[in-house]
Tab-separated table of C-alpha atoms and ligand atoms in Angstrom:
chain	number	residue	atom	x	y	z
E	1	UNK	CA	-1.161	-4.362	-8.482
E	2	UNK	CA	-4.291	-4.225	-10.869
E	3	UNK	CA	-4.201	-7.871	-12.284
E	4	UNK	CA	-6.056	-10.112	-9.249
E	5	UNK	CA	-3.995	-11.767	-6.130
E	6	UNK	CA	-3.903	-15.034	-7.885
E	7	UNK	CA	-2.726	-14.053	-11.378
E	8	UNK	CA	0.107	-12.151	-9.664
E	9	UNK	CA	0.920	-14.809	-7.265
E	10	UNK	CA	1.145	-17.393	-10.156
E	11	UNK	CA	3.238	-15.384	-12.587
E	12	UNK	CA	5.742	-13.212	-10.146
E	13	UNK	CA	8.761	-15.931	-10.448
E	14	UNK	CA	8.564	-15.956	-14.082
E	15	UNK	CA	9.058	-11.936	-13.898
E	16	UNK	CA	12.489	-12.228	-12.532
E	17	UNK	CA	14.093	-14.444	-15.421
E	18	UNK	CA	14.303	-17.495	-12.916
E	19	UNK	CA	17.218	-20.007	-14.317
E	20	UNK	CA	16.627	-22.036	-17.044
E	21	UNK	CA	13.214	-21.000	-17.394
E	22	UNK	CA	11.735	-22.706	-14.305
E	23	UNK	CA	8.231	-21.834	-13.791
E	24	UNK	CA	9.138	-22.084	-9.603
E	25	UNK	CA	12.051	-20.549	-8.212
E	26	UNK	CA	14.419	-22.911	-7.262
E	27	UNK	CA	15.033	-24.044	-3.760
E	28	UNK	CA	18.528	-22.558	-3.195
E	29	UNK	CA	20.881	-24.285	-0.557
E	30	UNK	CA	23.909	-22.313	-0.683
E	31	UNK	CA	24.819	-20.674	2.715
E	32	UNK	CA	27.494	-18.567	0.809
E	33	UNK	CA	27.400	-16.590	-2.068
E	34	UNK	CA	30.520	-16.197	-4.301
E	35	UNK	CA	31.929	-13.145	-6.291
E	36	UNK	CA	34.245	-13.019	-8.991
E	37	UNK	CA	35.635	-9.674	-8.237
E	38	UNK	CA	35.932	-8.530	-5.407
E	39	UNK	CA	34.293	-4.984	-5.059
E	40	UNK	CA	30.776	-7.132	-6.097
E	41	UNK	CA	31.608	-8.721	-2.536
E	42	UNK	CA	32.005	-5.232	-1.107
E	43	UNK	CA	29.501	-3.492	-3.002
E	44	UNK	CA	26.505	-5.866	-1.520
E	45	UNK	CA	28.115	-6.044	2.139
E	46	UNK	CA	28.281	-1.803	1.760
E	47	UNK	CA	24.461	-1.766	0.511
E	48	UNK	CA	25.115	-0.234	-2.866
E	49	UNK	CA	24.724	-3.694	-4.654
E	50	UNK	CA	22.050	-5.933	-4.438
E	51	UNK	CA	22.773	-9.327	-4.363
E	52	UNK	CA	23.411	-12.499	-1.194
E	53	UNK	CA	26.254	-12.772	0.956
E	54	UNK	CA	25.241	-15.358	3.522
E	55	UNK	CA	21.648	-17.004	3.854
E	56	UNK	CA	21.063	-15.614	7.313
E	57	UNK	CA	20.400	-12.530	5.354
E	58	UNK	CA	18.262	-14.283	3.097
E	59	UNK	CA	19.013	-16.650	-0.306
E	60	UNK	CA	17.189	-16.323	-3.708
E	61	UNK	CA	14.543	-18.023	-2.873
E	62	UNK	CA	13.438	-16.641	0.113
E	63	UNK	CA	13.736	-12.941	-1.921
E	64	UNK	CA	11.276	-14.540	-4.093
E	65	UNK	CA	8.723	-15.097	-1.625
E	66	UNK	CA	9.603	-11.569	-0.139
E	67	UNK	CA	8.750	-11.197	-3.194
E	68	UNK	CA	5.199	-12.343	-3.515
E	69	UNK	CA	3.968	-11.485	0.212
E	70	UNK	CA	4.906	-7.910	-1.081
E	71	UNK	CA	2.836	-7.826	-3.975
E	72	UNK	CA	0.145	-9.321	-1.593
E	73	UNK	CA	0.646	-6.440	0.709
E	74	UNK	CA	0.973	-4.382	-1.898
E	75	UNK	CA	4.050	-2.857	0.217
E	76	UNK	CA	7.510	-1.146	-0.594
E	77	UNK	CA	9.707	-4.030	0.940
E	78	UNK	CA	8.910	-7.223	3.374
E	79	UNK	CA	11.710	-9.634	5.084
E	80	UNK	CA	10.732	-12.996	5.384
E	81	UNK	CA	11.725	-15.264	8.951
E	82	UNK	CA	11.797	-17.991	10.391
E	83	UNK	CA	8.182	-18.315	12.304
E	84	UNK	CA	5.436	-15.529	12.871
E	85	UNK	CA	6.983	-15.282	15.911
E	86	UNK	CA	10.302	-14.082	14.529
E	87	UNK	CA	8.791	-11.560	12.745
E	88	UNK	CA	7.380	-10.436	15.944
E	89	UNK	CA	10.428	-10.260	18.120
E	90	UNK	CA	12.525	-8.982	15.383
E	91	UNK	CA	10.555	-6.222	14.998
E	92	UNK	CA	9.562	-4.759	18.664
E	93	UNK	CA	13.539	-5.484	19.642
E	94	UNK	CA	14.873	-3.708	16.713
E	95	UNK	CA	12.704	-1.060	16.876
E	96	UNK	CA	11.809	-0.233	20.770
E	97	UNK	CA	14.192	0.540	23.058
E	98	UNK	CA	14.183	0.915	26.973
E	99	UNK	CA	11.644	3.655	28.285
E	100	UNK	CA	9.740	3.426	24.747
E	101	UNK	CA	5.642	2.821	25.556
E	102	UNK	CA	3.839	0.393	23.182
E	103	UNK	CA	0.111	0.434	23.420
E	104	UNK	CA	-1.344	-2.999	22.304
E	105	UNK	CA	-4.605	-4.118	21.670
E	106	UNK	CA	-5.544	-6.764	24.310
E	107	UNK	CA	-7.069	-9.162	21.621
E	108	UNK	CA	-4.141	-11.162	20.727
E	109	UNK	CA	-2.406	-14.253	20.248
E	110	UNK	CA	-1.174	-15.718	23.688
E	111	UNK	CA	2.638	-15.617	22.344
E	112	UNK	CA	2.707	-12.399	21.724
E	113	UNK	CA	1.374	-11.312	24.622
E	114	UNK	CA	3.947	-13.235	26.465
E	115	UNK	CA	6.624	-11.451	24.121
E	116	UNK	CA	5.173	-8.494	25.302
E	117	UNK	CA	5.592	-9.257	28.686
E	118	UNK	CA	8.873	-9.410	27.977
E	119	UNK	CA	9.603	-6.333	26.810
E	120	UNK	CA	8.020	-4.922	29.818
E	121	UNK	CA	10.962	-6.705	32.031
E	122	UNK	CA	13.699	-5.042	29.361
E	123	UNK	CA	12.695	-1.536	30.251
E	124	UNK	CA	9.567	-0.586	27.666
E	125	UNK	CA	5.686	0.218	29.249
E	126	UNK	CA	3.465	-1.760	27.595
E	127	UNK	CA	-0.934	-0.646	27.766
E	128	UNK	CA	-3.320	-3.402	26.586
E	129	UNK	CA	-6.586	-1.612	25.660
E	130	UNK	CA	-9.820	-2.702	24.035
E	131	UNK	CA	-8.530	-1.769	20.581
E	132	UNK	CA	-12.324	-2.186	19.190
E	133	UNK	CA	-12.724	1.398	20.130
E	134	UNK	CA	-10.273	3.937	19.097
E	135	UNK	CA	-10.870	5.854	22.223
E	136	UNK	CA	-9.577	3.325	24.124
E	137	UNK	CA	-6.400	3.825	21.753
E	138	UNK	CA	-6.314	7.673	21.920
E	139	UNK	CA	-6.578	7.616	26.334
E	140	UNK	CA	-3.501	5.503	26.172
E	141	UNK	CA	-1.251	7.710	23.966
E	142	UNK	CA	1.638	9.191	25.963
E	143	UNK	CA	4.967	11.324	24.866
E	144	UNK	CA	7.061	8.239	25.075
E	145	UNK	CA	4.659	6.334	22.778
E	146	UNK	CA	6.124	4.564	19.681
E	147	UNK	CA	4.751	1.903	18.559
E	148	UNK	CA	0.490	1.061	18.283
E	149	UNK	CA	-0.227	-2.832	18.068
E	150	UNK	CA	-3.489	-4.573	16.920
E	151	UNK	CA	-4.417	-7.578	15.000
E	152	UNK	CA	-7.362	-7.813	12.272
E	153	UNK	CA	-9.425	-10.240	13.362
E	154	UNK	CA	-8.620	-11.508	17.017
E	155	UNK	CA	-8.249	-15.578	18.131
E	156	UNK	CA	-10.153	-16.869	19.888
E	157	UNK	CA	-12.726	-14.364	20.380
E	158	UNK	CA	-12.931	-12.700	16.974
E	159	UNK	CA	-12.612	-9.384	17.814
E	160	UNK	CA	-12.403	-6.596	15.319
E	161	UNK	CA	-10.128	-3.747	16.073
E	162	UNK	CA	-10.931	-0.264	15.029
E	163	UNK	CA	-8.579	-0.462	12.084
E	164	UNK	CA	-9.430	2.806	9.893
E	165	UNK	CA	-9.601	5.059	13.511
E	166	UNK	CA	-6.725	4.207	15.107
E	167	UNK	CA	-4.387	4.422	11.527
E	168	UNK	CA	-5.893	8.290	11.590
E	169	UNK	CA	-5.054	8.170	15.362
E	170	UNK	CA	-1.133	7.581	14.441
E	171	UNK	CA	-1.173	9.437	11.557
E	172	UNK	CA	-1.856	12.651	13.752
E	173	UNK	CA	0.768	11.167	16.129
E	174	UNK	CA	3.041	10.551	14.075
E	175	UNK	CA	3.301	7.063	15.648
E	176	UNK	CA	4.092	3.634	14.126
E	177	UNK	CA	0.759	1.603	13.260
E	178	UNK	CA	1.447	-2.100	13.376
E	179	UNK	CA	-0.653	-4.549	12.014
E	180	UNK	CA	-0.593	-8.177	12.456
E	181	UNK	CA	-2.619	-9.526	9.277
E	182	UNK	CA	-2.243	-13.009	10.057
E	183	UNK	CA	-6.134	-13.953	10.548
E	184	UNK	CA	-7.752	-11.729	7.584
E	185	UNK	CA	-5.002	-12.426	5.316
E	186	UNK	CA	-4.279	-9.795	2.653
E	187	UNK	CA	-7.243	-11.429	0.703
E	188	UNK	CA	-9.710	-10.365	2.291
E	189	UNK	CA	-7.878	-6.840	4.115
E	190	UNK	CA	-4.425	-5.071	3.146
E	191	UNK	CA	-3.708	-3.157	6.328
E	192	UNK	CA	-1.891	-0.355	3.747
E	193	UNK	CA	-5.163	0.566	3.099
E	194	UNK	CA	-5.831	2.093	6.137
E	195	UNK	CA	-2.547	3.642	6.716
E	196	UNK	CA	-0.671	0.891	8.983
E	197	UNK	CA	3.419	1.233	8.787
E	198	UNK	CA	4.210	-1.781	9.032
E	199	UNK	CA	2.321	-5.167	8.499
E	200	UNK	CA	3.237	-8.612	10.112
E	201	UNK	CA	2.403	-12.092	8.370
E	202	UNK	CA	2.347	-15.536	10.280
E	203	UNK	CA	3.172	-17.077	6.825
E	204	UNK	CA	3.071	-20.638	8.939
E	205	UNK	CA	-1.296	-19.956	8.768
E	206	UNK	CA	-3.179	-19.266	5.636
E	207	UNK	CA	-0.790	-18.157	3.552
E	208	UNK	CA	1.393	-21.258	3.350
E	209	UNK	CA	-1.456	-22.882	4.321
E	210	UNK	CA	-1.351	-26.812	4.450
E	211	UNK	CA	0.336	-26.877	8.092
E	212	UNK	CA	3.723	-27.878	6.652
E	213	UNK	CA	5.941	-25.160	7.145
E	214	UNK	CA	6.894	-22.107	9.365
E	215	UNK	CA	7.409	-18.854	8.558
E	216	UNK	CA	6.670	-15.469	9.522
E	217	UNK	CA	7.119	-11.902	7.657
E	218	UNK	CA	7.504	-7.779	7.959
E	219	UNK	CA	6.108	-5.690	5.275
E	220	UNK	CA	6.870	-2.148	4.588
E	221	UNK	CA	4.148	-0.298	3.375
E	222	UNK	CA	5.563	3.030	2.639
E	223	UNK	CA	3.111	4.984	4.686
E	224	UNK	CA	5.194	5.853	7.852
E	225	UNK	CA	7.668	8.593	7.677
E	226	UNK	CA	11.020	6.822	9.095
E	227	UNK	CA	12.484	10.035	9.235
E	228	UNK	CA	10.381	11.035	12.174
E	229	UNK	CA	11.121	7.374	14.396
E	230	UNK	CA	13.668	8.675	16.909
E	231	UNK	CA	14.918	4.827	16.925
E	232	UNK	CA	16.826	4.677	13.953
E	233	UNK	CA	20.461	4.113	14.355
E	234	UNK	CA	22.716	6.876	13.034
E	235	UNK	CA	24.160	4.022	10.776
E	236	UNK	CA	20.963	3.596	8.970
E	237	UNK	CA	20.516	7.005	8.297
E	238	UNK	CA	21.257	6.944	4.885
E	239	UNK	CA	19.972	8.048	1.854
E	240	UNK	CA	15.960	7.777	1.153
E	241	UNK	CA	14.015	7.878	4.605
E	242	UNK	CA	11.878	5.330	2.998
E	243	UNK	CA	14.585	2.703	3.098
E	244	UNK	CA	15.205	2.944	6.628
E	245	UNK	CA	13.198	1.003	8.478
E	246	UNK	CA	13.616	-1.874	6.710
E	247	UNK	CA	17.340	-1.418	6.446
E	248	UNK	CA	17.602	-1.854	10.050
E	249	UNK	CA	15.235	-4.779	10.909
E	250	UNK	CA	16.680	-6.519	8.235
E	251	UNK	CA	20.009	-6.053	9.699
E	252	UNK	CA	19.247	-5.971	13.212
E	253	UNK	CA	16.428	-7.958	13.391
E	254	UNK	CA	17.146	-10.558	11.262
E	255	UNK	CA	20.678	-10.687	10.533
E	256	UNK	CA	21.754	-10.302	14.317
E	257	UNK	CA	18.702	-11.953	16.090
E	258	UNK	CA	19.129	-14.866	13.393
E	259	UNK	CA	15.855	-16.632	12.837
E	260	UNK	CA	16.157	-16.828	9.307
E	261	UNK	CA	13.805	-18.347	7.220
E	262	UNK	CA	15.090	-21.471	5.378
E	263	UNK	CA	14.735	-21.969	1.209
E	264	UNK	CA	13.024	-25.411	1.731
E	265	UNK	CA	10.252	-23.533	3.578
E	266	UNK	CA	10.110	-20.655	1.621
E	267	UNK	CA	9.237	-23.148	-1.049
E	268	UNK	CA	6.377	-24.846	0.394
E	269	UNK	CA	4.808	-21.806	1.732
E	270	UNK	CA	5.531	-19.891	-2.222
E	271	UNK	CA	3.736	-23.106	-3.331
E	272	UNK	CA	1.336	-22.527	-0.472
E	273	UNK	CA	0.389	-19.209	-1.078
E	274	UNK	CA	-0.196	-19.706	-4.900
E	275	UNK	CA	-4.008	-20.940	-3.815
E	276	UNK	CA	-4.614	-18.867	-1.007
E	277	UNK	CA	-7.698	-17.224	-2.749
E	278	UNK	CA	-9.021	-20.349	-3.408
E	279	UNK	CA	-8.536	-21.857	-0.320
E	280	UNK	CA	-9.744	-18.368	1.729
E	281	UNK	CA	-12.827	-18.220	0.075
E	282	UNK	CA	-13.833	-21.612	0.161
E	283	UNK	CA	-12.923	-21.898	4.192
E	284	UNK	CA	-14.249	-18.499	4.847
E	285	UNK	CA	-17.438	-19.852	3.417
E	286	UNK	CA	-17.471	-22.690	4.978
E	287	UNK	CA	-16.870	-21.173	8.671
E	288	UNK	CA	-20.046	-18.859	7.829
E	289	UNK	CA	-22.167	-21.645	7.326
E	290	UNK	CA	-21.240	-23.166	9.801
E	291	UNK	CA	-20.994	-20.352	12.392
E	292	UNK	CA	-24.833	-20.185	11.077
E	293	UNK	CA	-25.690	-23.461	11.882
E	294	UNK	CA	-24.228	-23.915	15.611
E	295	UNK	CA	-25.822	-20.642	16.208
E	296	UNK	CA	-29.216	-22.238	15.386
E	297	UNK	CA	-28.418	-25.353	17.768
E	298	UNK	CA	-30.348	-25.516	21.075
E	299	UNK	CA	-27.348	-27.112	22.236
E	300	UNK	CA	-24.978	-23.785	21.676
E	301	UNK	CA	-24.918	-20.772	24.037
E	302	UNK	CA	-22.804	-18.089	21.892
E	303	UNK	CA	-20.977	-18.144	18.788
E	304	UNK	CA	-18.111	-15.378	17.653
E	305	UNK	CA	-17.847	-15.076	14.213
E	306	UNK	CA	-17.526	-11.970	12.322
E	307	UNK	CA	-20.033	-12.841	9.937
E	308	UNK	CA	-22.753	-12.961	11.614
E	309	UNK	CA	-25.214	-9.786	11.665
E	310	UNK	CA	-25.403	-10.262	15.695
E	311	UNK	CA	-21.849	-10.083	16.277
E	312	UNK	CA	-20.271	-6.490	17.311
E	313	UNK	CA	-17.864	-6.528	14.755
E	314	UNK	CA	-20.197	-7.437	11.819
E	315	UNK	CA	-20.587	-3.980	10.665
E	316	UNK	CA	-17.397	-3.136	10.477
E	317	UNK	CA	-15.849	-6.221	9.184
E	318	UNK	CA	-18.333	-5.868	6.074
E	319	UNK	CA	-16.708	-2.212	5.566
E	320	UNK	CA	-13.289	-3.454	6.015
E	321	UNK	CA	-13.237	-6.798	4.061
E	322	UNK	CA	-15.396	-5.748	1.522
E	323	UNK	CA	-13.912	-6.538	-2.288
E	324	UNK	CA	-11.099	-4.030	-3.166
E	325	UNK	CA	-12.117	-4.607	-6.772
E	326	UNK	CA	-15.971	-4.125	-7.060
E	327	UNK	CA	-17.720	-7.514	-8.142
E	328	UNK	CA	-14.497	-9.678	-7.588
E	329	UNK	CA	-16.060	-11.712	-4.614
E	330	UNK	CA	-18.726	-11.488	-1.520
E	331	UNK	CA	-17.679	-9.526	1.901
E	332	UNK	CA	-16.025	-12.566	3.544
E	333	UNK	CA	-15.216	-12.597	7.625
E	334	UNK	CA	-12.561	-15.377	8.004
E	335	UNK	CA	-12.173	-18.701	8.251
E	336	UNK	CA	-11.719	-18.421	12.231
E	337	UNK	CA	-14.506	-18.734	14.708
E	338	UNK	CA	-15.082	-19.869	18.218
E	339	UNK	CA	-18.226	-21.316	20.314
E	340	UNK	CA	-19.647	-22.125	23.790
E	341	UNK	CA	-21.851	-25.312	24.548
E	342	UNK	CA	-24.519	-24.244	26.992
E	343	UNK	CA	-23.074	-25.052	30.474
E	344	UNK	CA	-24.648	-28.670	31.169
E	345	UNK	CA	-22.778	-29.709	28.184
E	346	UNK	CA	-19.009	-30.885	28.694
E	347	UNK	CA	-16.875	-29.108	25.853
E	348	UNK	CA	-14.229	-31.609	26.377
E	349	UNK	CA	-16.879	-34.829	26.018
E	350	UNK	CA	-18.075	-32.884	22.930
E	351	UNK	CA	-14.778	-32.406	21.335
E	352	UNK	CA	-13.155	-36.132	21.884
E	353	UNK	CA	-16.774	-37.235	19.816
E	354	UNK	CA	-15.418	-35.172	16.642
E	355	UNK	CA	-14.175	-37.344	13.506
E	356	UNK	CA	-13.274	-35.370	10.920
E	357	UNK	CA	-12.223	-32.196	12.782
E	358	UNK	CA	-8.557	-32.735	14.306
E	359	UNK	CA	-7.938	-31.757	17.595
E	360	UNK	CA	-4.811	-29.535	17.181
E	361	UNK	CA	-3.325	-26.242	17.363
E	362	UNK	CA	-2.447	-23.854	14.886
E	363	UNK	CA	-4.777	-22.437	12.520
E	364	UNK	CA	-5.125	-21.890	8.507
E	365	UNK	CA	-4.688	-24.990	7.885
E	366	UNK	CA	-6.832	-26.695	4.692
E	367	UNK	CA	-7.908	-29.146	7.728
E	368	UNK	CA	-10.711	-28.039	10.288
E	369	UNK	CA	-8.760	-27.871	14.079
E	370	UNK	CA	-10.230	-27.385	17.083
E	371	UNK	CA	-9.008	-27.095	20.595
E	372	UNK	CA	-10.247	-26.015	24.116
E	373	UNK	CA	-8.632	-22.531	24.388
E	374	UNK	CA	-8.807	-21.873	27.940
E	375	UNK	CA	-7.032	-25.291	28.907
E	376	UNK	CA	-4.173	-24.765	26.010
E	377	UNK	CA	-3.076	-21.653	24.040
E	378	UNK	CA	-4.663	-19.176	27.108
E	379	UNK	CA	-3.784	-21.763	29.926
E	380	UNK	CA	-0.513	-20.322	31.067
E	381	UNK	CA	-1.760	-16.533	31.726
E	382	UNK	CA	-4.303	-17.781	34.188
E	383	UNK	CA	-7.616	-17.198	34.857
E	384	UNK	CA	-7.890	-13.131	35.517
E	385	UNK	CA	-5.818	-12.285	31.844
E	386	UNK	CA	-8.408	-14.660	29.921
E	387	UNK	CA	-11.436	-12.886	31.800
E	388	UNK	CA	-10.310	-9.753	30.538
E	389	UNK	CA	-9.036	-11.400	26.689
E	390	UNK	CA	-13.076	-12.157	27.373
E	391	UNK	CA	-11.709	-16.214	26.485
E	392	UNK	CA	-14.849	-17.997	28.833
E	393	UNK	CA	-13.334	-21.404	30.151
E	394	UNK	CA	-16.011	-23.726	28.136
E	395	UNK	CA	-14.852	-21.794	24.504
E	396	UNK	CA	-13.892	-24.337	21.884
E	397	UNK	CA	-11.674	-22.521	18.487
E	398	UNK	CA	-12.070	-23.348	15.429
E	399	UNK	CA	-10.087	-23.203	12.545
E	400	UNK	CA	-12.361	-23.897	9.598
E	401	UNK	CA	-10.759	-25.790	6.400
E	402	UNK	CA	-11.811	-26.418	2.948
E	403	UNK	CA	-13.581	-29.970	3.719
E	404	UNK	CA	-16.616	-30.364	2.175
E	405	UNK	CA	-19.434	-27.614	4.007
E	406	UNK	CA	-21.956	-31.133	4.827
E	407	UNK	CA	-18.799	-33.193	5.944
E	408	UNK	CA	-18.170	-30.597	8.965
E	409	UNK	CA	-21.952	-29.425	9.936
E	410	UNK	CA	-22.528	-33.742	10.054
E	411	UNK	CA	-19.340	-33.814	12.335
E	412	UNK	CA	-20.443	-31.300	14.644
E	413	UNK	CA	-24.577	-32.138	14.695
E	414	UNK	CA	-23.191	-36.020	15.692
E	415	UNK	CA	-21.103	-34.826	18.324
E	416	UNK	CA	-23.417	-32.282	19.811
E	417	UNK	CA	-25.439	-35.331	19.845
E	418	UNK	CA	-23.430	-37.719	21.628
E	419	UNK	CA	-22.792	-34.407	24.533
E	420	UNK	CA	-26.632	-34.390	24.618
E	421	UNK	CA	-27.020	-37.719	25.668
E	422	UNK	CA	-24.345	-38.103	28.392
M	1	PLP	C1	0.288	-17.982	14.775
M	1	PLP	C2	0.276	-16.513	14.918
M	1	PLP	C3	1.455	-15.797	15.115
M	1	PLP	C4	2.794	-16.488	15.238
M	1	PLP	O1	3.160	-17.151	14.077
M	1	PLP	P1	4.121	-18.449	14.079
M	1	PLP	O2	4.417	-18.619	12.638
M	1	PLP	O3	3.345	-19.573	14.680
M	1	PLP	O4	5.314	-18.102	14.894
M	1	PLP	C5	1.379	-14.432	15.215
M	1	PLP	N1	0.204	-13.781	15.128
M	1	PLP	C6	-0.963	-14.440	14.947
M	1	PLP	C7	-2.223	-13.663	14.868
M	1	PLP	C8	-0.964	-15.814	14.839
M	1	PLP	O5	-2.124	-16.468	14.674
């Protein structure tokens, strides 16, 4: 891709001669796809023709926004689903099977730990390690070891995992590198870059971005040798190694397991996604300042953020989300951050006196969320999991938005006030 993320995003319906010369692709409803001749019906069931059979396997429109995460990923091929989640199960069911060993970084989100829980009660080991250190990666590595699992940037605690080490740790393995990309979006980090197989996209966070849609995606990025996975059905074998991995989620993992994305929300999030540059930079600027501020409050203990020069992963991040093209923007860290009061403060006092910040779930919205992680997304693995996730039971998450930089710094500075003077 050499034109910028935004130019591409704009212009990649019009590149596939979209009917009568709509500038968006359309939102197709069919759920069955009709052929004139018959051996065009055959031909895309068999593989050797593209084209849709039934929407479970995907419709026009949600190719198109296959389409476009692709060129964001700069990958070979991505499927689109139904939720981040989707993508997630899709992928570890297809691809792992009984006896297999995943190593996972500890520093995830609390859902997909719990999936991973449950591949432990199929039949597959699963290690949690401190994935900020690539030794911690390398100690875990056994024979039966298939798959390697980190995100970017961790939630709550903002976390970032040795990225470049541990891709040159599976390259030498020959192991699968997956990378969820959900928090750094591929704005500010394509996980390609430093040699990750496949890359996972909760489309539902900043890349639809406005909190009215699901969706979830796999990217291919042509850097891991299918030929050597020892999980590939014999029926997928076929023709270029390249194609194979994808063949087979698509088929097994979202054909079979179902959780198909719909056209009316591949829409939104296509629309979505055509300002995510905008809307990264401006809420990745905003959570700086204002991970700057609360750390200058007498009132605030600790804050995570990534872009701050205190912060263990501030070095790093600054490598790894660094401009790909020189002089197209500032390092940015992410629009994520979380923060402890100092203990004679109630959290919960503090976050009922917030106005314009919505207390909520979810994250990536263009709204500023907060919630109490401990008591919600990391309540039901109790209290010894969250010690070692390193989630304390006071730490508020935040999921900066694109208000106005003054609007949110005045929202928190009145409500640190009002959990002063209790
Ligand atoms: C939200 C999230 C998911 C799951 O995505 P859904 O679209 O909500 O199913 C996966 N990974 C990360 C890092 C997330 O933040």
């Amino acid at each position: 891709m050499n034109r910028g993320i935004t130019t591409t995003i704009l212009h990649a319906d019009r590149q596939s001669a979209v009917e009568h010369g709509a500038t968006h692709k359309p939102v197709h409803v069919s759920a069955a796809y009709r052929y004139g001749d018959v051996n065009d019906l055959i031909g895309v069931f068999q593989g050797t023709m593209s084209g849709f059979s039934y929407a479970r396997q995907g419709t026009p429109t949600t190719a198109a926004l296959e389409n476009k995460i692709n060129l964001l990923e700069g990958g070979r091929g991505t499927i689109a689903f139904a939720t981040g989640m989707a993508a997630l199960t899709a992928l570890f069911t297809t691809l792992l099977q009984q006896g297999d060993h995943i190593i996972s970084s500890q520093y995830i989100f609390g859902n997909t730990n719990s999936l991973l829980m449950t591949l432990q009660r199929l039949g597959c080991d699963v290690s949690m390690v401190d994935a900020t250190d690539v030794r911690n990666v390398a100690a875990a590595v056994r024979p039966n070891t298939r798959i390697v699992f980190v995100e970017t940037i961790a939630n709550p605690g903002v976390q970032v995992a040795d990225l470049a080490a541990i891709g040159e740790l599976c390259a030498q393995n020959g192991l699968l590198y997956v990378v969820d990309n959900t928090i750094s979006t591929p704005y500010l980090f394509r996980p390609r870059d430093v040699g990750a197989g496949l890359v996972v996209n909760s489309l539902t966070k900043y890349i639809g971005g406005h909190g009215n849609a699901l969706g979830g995606a796999i990217t291919d990025t042509g850097c891991f040798d299918w030929s050597r996975y020892p999980n590939i059905y014999d029926i997928y074998r076929k023709g270029d190694p390249a194609t194979w991995g994808l063949t087979q989620l698509r088929k097994k993992g979202l054909r079979d397991l179902g959780a198909s994305l719909s056209s009316d929300a591949a829409h939104r999030i296509a629309v979505g996604a055509e300002t995510l540059a905008l809307r990264m930079e401006r809420a990745c600027g905003n959570a700086a300042a204002l991970a700057q501020w609360l750390a200058e409050q007498p009132e605030v203990a600790r804050v995570n953020y990534p872009g701050l020069p205190g912060n263990p992963g501030h070095e790093r991040a600054t490598q790894l989300f660094a401009a790909r093209r020189a002089g197209e923007r500032a390092p940015r860290y992410g629009a994520l951050l979380s923060f402890e009061l100092v203990s004679e403060l109630d959290c919960l006092a503090f976050m009922n006196a917030l106005k314009v910040v919505i207390l909520s779930t979810h994250l990536g919205d263009t709204r500023t969320l907060a919630l109490p992680a401990a008591h919600t997304i990391y309540h039901e693995m109790g209290p010894e999991k969250r010690a070692q996730m390193g989630i304390a039971d006071n730490l508020i998450r935040v999921s900066v938005g694109i208000e106005e930089t003054e609007d949110l710094i005045d929202d928190f500075a009145q409500a640190l006030q009002y959990a002063a003077a209790r």
